[in-house]
CSV table of N, CA and C in Angstrom, one decimal:
chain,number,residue,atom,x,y,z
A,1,UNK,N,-0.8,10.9,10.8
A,1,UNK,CA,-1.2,11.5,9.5
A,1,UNK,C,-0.4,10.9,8.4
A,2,UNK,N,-1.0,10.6,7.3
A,2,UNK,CA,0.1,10.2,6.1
A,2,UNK,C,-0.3,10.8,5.2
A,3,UNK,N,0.6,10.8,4.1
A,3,UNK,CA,0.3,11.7,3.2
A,3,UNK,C,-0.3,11.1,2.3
A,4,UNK,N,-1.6,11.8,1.7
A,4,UNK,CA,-2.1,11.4,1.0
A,4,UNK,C,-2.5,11.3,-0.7
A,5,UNK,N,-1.1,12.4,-1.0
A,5,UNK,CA,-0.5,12.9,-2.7
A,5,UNK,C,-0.4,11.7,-3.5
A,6,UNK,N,0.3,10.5,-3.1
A,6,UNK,CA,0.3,9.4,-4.3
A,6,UNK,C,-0.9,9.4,-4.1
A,7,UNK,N,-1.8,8.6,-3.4
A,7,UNK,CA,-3.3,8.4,-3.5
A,7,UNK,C,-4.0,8.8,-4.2
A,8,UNK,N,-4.2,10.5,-4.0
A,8,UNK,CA,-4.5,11.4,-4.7
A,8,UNK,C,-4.7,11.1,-6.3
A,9,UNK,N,-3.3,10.7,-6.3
A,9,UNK,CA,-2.6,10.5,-7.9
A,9,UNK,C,-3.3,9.7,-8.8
A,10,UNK,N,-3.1,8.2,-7.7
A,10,UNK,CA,-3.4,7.2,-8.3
A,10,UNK,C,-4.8,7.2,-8.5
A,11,UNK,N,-5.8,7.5,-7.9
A,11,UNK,CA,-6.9,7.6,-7.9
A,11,UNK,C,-7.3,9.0,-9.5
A,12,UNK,N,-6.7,9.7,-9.3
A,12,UNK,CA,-6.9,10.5,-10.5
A,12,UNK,C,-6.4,9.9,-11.7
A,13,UNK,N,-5.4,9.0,-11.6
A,13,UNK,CA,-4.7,8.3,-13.2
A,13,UNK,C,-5.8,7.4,-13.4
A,14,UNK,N,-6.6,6.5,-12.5
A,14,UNK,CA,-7.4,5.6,-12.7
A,14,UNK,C,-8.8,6.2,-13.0
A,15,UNK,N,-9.2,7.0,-12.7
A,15,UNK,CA,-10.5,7.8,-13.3
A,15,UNK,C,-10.5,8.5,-14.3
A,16,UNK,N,-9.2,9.1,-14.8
A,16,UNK,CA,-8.6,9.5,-16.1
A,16,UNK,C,-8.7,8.6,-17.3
A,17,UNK,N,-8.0,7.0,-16.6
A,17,UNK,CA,-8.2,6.2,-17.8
A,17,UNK,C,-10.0,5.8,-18.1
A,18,UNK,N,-10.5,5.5,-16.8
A,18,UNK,CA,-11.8,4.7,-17.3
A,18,UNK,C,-12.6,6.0,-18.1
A,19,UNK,N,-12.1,7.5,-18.0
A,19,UNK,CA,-12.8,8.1,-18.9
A,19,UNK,C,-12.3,8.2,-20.3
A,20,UNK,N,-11.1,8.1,-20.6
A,20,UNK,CA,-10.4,7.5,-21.7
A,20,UNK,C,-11.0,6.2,-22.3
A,21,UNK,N,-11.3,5.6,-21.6
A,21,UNK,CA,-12.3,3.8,-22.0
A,21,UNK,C,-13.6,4.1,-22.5
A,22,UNK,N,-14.1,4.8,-21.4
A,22,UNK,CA,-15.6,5.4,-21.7
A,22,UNK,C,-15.8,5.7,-22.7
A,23,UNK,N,-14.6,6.6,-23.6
A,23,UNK,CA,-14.8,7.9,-24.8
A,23,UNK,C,-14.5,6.7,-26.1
A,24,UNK,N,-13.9,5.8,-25.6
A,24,UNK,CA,-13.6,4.6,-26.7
A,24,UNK,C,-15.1,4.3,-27.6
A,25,UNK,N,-14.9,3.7,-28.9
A,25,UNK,CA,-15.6,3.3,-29.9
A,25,UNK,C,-16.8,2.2,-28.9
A,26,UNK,N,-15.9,1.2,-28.2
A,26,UNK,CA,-16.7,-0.1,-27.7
A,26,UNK,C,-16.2,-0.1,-26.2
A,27,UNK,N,-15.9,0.8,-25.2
A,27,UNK,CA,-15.7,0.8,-23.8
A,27,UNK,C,-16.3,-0.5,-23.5
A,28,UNK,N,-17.3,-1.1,-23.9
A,28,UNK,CA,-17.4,-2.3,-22.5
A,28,UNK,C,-16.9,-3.8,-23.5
A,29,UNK,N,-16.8,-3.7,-25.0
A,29,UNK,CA,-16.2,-4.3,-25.7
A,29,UNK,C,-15.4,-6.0,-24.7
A,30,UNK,N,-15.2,-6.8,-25.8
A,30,UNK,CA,-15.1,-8.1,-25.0
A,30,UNK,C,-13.1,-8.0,-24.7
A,31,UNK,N,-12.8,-8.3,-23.2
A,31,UNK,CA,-11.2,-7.8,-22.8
A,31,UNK,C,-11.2,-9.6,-23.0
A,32,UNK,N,-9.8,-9.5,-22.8
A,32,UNK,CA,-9.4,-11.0,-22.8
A,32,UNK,C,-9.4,-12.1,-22.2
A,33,UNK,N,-9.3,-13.2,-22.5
A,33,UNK,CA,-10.5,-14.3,-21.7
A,33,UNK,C,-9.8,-14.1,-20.2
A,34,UNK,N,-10.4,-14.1,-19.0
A,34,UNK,CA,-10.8,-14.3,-17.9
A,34,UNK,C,-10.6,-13.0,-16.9
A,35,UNK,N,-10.3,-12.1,-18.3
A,35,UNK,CA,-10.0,-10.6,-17.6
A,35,UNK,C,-11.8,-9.6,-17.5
A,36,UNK,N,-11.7,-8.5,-16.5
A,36,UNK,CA,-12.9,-7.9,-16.9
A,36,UNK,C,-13.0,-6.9,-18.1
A,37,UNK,N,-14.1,-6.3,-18.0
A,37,UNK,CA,-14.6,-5.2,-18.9
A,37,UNK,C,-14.5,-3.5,-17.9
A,38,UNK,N,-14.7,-3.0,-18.6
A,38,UNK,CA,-14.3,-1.6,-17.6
A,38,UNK,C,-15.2,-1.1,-16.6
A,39,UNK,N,-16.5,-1.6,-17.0
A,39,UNK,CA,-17.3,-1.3,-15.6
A,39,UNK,C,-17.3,-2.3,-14.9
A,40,UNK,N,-16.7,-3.7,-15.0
A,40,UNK,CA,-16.3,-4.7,-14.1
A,40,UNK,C,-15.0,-4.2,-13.1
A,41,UNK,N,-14.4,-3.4,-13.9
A,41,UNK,CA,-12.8,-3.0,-13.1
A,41,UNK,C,-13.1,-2.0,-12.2
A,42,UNK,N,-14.0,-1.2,-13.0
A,42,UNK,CA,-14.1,0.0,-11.7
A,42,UNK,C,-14.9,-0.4,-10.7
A,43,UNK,N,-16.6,-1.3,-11.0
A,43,UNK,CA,-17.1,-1.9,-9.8
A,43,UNK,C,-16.1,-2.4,-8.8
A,44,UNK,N,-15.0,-3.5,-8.9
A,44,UNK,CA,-14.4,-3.8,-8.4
A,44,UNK,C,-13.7,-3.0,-7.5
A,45,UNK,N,-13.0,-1.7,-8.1
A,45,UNK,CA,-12.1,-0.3,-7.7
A,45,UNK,C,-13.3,0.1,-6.7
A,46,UNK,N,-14.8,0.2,-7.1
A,46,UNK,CA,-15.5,0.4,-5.8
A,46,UNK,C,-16.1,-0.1,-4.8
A,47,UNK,N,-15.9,-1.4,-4.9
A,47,UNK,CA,-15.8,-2.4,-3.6
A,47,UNK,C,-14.8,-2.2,-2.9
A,48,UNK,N,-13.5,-2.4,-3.5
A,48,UNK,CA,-12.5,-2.5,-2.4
A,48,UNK,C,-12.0,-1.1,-1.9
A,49,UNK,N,-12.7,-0.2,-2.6
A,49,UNK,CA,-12.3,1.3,-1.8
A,49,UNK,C,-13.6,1.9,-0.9
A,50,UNK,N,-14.5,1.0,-0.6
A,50,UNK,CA,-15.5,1.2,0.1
A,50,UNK,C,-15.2,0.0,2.0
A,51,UNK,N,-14.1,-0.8,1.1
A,51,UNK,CA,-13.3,-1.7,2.2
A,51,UNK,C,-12.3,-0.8,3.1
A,52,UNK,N,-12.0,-0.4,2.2
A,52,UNK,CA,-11.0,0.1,2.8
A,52,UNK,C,-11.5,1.4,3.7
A,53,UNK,N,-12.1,2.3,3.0
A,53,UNK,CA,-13.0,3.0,3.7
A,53,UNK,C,-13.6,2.6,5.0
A,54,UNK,N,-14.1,1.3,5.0
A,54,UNK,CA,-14.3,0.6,6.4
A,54,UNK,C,-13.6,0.3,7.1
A,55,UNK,N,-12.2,-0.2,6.8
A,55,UNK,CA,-11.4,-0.7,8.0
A,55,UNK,C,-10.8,1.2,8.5
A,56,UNK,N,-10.4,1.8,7.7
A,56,UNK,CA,-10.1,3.3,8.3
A,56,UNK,C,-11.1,3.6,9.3
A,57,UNK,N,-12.6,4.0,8.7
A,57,UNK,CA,-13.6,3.8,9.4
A,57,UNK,C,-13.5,3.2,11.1
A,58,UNK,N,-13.1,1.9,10.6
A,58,UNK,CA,-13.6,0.8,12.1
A,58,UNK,C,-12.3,1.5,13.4
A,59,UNK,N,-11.2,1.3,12.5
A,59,UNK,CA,-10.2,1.9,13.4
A,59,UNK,C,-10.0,3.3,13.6
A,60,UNK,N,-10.2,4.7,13.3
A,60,UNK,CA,-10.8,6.1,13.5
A,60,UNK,C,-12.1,5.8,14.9
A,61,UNK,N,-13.0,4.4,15.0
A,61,UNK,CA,-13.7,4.7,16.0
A,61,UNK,C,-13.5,3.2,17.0
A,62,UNK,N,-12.4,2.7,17.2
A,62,UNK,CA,-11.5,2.0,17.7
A,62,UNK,C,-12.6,1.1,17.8
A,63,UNK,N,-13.1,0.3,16.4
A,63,UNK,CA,-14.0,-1.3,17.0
A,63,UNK,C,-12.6,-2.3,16.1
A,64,UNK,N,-12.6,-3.5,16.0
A,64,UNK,CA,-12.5,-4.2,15.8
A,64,UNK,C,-12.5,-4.0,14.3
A,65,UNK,N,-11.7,-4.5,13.4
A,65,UNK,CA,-12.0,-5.0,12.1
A,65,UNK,C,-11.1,-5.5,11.5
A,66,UNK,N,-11.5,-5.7,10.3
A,66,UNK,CA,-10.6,-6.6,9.3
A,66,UNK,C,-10.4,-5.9,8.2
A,67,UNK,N,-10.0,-6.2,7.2
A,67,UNK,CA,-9.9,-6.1,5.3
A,67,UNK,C,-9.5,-7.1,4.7
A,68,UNK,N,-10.4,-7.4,3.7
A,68,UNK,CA,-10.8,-8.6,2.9
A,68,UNK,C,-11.3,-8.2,2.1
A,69,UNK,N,-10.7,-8.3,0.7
A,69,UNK,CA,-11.1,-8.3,-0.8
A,69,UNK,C,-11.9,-9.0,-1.4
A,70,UNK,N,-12.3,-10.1,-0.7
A,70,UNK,CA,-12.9,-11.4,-1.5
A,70,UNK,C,-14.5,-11.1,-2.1
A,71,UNK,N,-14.8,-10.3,-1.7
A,71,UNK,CA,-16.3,-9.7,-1.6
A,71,UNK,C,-16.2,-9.3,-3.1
A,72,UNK,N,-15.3,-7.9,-3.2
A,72,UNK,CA,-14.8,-7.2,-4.5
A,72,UNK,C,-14.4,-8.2,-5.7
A,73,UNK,N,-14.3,-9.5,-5.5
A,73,UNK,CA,-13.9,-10.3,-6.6
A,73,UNK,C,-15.1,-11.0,-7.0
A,74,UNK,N,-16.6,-11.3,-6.0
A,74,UNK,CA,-17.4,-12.3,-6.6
A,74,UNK,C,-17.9,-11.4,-7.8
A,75,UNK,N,-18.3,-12.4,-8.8
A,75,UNK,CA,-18.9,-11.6,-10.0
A,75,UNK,C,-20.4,-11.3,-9.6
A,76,UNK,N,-21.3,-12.0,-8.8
A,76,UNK,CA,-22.4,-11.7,-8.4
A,76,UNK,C,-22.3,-9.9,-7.7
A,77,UNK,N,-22.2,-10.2,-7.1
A,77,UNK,CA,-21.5,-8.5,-6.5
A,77,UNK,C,-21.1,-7.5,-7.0
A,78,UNK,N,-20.0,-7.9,-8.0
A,78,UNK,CA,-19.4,-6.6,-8.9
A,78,UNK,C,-20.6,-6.3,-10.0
A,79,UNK,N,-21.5,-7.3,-10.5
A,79,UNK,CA,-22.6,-6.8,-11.3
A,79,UNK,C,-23.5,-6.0,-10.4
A,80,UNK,N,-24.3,-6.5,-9.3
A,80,UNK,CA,-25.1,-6.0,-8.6
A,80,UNK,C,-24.5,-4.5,-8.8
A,81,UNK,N,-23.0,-4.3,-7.9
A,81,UNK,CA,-22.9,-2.7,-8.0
A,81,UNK,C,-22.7,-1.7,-9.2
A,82,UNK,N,-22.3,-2.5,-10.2
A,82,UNK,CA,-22.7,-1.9,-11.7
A,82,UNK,C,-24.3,-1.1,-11.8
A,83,UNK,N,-25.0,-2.2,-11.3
A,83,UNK,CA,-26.2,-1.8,-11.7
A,83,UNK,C,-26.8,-1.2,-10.9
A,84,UNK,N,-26.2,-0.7,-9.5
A,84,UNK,CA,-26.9,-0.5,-8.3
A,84,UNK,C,-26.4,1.7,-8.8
A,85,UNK,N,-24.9,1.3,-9.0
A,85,UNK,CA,-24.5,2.7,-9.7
A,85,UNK,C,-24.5,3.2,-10.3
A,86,UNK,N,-25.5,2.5,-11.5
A,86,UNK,CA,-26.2,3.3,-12.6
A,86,UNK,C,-24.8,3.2,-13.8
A,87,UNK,N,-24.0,1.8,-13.8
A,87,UNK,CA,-23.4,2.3,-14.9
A,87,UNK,C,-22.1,2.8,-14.7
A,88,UNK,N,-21.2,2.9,-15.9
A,88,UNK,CA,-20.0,3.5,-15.8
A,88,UNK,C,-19.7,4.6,-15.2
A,89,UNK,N,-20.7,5.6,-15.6
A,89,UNK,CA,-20.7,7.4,-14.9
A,89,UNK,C,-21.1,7.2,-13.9
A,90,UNK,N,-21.9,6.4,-13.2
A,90,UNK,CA,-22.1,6.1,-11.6
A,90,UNK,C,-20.7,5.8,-11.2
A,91,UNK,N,-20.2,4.7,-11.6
A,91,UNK,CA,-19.3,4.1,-10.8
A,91,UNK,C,-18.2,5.1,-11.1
A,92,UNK,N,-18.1,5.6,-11.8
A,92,UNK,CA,-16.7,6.8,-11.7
A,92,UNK,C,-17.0,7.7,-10.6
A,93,UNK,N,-18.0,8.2,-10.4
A,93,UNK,CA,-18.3,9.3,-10.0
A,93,UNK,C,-19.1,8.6,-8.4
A,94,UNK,N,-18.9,7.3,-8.2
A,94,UNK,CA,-18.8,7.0,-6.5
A,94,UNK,C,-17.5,6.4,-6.6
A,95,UNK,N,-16.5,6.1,-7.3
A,95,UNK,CA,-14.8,6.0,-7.0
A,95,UNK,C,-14.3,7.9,-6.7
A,96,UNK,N,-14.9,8.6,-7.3
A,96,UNK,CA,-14.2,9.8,-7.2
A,96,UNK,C,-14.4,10.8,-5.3
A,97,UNK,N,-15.7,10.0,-5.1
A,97,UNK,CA,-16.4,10.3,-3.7
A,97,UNK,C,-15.2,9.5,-2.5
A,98,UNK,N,-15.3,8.2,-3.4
A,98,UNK,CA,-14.5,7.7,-2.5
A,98,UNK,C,-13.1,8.1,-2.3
A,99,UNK,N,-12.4,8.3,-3.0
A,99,UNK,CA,-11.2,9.1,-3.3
A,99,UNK,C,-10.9,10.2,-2.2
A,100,UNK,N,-12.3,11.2,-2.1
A,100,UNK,CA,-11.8,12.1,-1.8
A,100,UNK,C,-12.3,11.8,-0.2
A,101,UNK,N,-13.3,10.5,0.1
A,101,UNK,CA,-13.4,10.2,1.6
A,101,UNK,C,-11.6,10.0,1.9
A,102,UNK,N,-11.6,8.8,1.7
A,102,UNK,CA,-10.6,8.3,1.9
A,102,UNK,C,-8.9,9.1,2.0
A,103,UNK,N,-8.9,9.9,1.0
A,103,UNK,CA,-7.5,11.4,1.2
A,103,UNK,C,-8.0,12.1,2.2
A,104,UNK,N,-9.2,12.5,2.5
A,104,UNK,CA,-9.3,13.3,4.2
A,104,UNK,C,-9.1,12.7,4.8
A,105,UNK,N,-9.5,11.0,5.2
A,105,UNK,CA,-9.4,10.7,6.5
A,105,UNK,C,-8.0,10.4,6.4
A,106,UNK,N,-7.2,10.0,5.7
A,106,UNK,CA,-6.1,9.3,6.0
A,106,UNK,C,-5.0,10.8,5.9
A,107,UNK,N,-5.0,11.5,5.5
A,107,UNK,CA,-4.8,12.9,5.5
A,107,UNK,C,-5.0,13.7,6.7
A,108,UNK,N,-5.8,13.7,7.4
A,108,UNK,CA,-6.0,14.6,8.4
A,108,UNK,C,-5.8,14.5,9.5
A,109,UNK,N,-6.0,14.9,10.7
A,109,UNK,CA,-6.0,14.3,12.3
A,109,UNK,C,-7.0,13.6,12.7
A,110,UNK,N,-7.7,13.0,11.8
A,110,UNK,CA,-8.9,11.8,11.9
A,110,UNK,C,-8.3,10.8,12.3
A,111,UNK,N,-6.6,10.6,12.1
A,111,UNK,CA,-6.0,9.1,12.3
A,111,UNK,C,-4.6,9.5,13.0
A,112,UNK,N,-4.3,8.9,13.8
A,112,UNK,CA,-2.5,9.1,14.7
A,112,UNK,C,-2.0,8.4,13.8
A,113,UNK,N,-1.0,8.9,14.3
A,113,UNK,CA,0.2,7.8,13.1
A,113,UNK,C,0.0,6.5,14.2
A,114,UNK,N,-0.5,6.4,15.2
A,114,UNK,CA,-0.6,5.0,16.2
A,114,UNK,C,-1.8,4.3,15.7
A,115,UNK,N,-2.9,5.0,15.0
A,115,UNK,CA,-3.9,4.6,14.6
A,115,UNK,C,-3.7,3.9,13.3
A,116,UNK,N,-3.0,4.9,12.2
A,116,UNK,CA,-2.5,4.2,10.9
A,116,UNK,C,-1.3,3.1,11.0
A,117,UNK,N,-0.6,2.9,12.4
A,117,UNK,CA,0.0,1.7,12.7
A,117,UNK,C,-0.7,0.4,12.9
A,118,UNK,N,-1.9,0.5,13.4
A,118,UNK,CA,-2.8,-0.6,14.0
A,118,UNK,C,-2.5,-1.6,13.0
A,119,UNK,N,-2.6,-2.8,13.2
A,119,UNK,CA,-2.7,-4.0,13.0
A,119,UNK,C,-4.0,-4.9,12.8
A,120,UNK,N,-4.2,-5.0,11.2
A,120,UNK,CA,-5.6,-5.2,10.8
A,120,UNK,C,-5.8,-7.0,10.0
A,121,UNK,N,-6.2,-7.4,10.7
A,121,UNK,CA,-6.2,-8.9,9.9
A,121,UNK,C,-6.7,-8.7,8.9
A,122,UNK,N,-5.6,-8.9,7.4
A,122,UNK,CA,-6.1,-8.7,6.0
A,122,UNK,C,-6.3,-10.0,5.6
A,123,UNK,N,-7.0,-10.2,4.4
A,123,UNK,CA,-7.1,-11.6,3.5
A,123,UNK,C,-7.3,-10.8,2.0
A,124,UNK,N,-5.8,-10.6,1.1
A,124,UNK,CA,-5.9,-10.3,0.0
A,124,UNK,C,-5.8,-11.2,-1.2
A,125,UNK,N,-6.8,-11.5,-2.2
A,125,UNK,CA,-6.4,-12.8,-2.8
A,125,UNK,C,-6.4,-11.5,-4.2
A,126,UNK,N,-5.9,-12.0,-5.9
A,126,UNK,CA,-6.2,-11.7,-6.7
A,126,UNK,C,-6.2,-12.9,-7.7
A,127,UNK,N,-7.0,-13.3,-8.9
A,127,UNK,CA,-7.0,-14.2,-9.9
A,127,UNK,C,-6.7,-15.7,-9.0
A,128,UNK,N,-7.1,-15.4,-7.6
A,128,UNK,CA,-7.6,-17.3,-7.2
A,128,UNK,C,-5.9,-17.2,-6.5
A,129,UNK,N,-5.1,-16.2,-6.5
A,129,UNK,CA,-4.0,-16.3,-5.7
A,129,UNK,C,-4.5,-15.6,-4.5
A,130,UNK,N,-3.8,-16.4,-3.2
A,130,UNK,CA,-3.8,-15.6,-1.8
A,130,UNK,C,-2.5,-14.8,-2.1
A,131,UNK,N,-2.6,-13.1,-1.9
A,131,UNK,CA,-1.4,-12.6,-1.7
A,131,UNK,C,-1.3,-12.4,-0.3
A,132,UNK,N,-2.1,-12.1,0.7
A,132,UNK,CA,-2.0,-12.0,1.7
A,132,UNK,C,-3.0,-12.9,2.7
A,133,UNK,N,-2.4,-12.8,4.2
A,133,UNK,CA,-3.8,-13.6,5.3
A,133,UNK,C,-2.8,-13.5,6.5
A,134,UNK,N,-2.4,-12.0,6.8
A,134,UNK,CA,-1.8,-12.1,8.1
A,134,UNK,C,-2.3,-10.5,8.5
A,135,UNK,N,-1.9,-10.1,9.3
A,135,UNK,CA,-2.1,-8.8,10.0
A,135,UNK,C,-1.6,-7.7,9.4
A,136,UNK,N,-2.0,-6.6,8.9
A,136,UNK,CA,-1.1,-5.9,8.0
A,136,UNK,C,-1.6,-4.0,9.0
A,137,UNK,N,-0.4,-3.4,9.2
A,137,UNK,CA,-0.7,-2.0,9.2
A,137,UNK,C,-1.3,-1.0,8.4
A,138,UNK,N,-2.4,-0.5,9.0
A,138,UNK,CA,-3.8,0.3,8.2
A,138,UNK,C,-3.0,1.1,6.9
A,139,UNK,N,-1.9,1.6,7.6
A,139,UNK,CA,-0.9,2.4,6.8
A,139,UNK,C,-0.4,1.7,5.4
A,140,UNK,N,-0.1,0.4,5.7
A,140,UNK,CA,0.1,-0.1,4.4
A,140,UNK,C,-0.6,-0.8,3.6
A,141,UNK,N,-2.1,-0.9,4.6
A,141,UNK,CA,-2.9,-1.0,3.8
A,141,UNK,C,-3.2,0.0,2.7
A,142,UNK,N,-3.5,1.0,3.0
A,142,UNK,CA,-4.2,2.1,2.2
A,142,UNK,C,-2.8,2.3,0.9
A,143,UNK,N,-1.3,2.8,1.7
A,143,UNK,CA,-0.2,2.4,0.7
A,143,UNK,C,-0.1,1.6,-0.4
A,144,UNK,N,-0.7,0.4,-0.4
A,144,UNK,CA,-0.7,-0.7,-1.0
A,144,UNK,C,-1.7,-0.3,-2.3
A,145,UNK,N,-2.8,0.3,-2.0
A,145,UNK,CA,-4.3,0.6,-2.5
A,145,UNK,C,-3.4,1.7,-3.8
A,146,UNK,N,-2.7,2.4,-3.4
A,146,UNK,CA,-2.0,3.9,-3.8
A,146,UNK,C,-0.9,2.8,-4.7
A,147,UNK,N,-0.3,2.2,-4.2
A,147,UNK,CA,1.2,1.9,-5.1
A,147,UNK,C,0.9,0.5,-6.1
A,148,UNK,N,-0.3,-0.2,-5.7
A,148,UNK,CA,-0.5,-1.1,-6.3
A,148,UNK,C,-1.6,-1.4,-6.9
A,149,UNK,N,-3.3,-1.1,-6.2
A,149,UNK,CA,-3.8,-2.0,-7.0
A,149,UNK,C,-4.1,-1.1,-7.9
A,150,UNK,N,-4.5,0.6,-7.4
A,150,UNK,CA,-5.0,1.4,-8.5
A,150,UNK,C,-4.3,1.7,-9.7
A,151,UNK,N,-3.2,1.5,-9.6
A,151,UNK,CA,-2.2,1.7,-10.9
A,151,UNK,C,-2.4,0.4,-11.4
A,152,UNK,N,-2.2,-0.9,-10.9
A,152,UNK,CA,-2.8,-1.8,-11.8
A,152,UNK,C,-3.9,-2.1,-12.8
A,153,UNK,N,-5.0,-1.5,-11.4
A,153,UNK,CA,-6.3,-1.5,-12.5
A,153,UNK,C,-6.1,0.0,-13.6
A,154,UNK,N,-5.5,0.8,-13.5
A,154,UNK,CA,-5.4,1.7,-14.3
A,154,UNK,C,-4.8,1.3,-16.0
A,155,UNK,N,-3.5,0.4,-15.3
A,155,UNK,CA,-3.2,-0.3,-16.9
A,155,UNK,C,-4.1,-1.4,-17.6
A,156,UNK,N,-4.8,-2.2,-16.4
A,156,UNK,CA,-5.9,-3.0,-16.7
A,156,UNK,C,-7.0,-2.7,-17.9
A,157,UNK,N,-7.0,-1.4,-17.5
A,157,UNK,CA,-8.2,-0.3,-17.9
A,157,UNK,C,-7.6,0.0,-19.5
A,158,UNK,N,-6.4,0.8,-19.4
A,158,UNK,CA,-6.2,1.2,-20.9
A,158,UNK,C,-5.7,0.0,-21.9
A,159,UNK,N,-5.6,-1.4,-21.5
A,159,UNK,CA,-5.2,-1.9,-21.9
A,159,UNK,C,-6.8,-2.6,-22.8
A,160,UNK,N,-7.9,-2.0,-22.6
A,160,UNK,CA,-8.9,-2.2,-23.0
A,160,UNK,C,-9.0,-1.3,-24.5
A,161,UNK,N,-8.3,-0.2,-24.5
A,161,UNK,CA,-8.7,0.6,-25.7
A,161,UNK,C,-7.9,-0.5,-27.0
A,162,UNK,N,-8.9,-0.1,-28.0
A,162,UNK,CA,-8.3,-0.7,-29.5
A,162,UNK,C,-6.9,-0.5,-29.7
A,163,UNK,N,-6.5,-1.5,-29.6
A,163,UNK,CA,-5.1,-1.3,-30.6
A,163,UNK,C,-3.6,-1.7,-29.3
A,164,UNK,N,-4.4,-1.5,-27.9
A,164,UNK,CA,-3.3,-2.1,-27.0
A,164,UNK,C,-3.4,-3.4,-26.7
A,165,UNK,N,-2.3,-3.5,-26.4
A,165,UNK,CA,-2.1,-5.4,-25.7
A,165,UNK,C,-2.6,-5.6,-24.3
């Protein structure tokens, strides 16, 4: 079992801001060159928490799997699920589903701590960098999701309102 409170957190600071974005003058407004727009960031936030959701998933029913972000980065893809989600209030509101899959399973007796140790071939890239391509524990997978990306995309996000850098 791990604990699932930062997650929690992080996941609430980041749906906090994209409704802080939303309430903005110009929420999907032009962000700076090679960065996204806010329903590009959260699409994104719901690709890779739908991954992640899978590798929990795959190992809760002991098959085989991986985690790989690269999917969550094509732009063909992050549009499709913009539009598949109906939009910003879709995509908030399947990140907040997800949120709360994700804090049960990893939260509960759904997973051993032998389970959240498993050993998951990851391939993490961001902006055309590889940060990862080796084996990573489920555990620090999902940790990683909590300490890193969603607080990033969370500053990502406010850094879209008027008047911030």
């Amino acid at each position: 079992m791990q604990d699932a409170g930062s997650l929690q957190d992080a996941y609430r600071a980041l749906l906090d801001a994209a409704t802080t974005v939303a309430g903005a003058d110009d929420p999907n407004g032009a962000p700076p060159d090679g960065e996204w727009n806010a329903d590009e960031i959260l699409a994104h936030v719901s690709l890779v928490g739908a991954a992640t959701i899978a590798a929990v998933a795959g190992v809760a029913a002991g098959v085989h799997t991986t985690y790989d972000n690269r999917i969550a980065l094509d732009t063909w893809t992050v549009r499709h699920t913009i539009t598949h989600a109906g939009g910003n209030a879709g995509l908030q509101d399947r990140i907040r589903g997800q949120a709360a899959a994700l804090c049960a399973l990893t939260a509960s007796a759904a997973l051993s701590d032998a389970e959240l140790g498993t050993l998951v071939p990851a391939r993490l890239l961001s902006h055309d960098t590889l940060l990862v391509d080796q084996p990573m524990a489920l555990r620090d997978i999902v940790t990683g999701l909590a300490q890193a990306e969603l607080p990033g995309h969370t500053k990502q996000l406010l850094a879209l309102l008027p008047g911030r850098p």
